[in-house]
Amino acid sequence: MTETTQTQTMPLRGGGKPSSPEFRVAMDAWHRLRQDLFHDGFAYRPMAPMKMDGPFTSRLSGRRREYVAWAPHAAVVAAGLLSMAIAASASDGSGLTALVAAAFALIPVLLTMIRPVAAFWVSMIAAPLTAMGSGLWEDWPWTAGSFAAHLVVMTVVALRTRPRIAAWMWGLTAVYGAFLEGTLGNNHYAANNTVPLLVVSAMSLLAVSALTIRRTAQREVTAQQTVTAHERSKRTLLEERTTIARELHDVVAHHMSVVAIQAEAAPYRVENTPPELEQAFATIRENAVAALTELRRVLGVVRAEDYEAPDAPQPTLADLDGLLANVREAGLTVDKVVTGAVRELPQGVELSAYRIVQEALSNTLRHAPGATARVEIGYVLGGLGLRIVNGPSPEISLVKSTHGTGHGLTGMRERVTMLNGEMTTGETEDGGYEVTVFLPVAGASEADA
């Protein structure tokens, strides 16, 4: 048995010979090089002010904050002035020669703030011109000023672009320096200093590339965390709406069942019932049963597979004393105050009010252990008012509680919104927390209708 290995090749355009994988890799690299350093080489990319969202910069304010935002620009200018000073002091020519050498060192550095890749090409062109015109026969092709300027330019460009461009710049600098040393510098200059520049720039570019990669990763992580938080908030909202829909389904189903039973039993309670009335009761019963069936079919999608309808009816404000007894057993000191004329409210309002008080007290147990709480219920004209307030926790905790799932306030707001009510939450002056809710209720005549 013999085994043969076939290498698939891509045919060239125009029907030529197929190209090898190595050739395609080389062409892909060449296309990337042209795109990074030629096509986009002279693009206008002004350096943006520094973001003031860091752990230290975010604490600044006023003029100091405005000045610190321009710190990167000031650093680039300072590096350019330093390169210019090195070039001027190292020049052995006349004053004009020193001025030209200083300009060739300063211009590429300043150019990195508006056209970074173009600054790299300008620095490459200025290096041999400075070396030939300055009269320095010891260093080739990078004089002291050109050495410093080119190192600064590559570092700034690497900070402002992607790590791939840093690799292109380092490789082109190596090829460019070797070409100048092998052609123009042979037998003319005492020392060739491309290798020292490559060593120093490699360390600088590696550090900058690592910083750039880390900064990019942090941005991606922050963006992912933002998306995750948004999705978690949406999931929490949907879960709370599902819970409310389940509870309201049980409430409405109970009422519809009562309507159907009463409509079926009504004709037997009256002697000599007219046929028209019997037909009306039969129609009411049929419509109630049909509505109940459709309600179960539509809202059945919000039930989990393991969800079981409660045997007991949904709780109301009449069951609030039992809830307060339970939280007292858990260690919470809570008082209840009722104002106004107590009356029976629609069951949806009673259920929502009970759940709001329950969740508010649960939050107090989780986030303010040992605190005291107060539940105020006000039966007012046109609605029901709730106020659940707790004092500060006497236990000092430096670790934020992680027992909550973040569903509490979301669920309360959903219930209030469903009933077209109003809700406000916030800290109290003494360090506690307060939840205030108003649930509108239709008039007595409308409620009984």
mmCIF file of C-alpha atoms in Angstrom, residues 443-449:
data_model
loop_
_atom_site.group_PDB
_atom_site.id
_atom_site.type_symbol
_atom_site.label_atom_id
_atom_site.label_comp_id
_atom_site.label_asym_id
_atom_site.label_seq_id
_atom_site.Cartn_x
_atom_site.Cartn_y
_atom_site.Cartn_z
ATOM 1 C CA GLY A 443 -63.784 53.956 41.680
ATOM 2 C CA ALA A 444 -66.004 51.655 43.666
ATOM 3 C CA SER A 445 -68.724 51.716 41.041
ATOM 4 C CA GLU A 446 -66.279 50.791 38.302
ATOM 5 C CA ALA A 447 -64.644 48.115 40.427
ATOM 6 C CA ASP A 448 -67.960 46.418 41.128
ATOM 7 C CA ALA A 449 -69.120 46.602 37.547
#
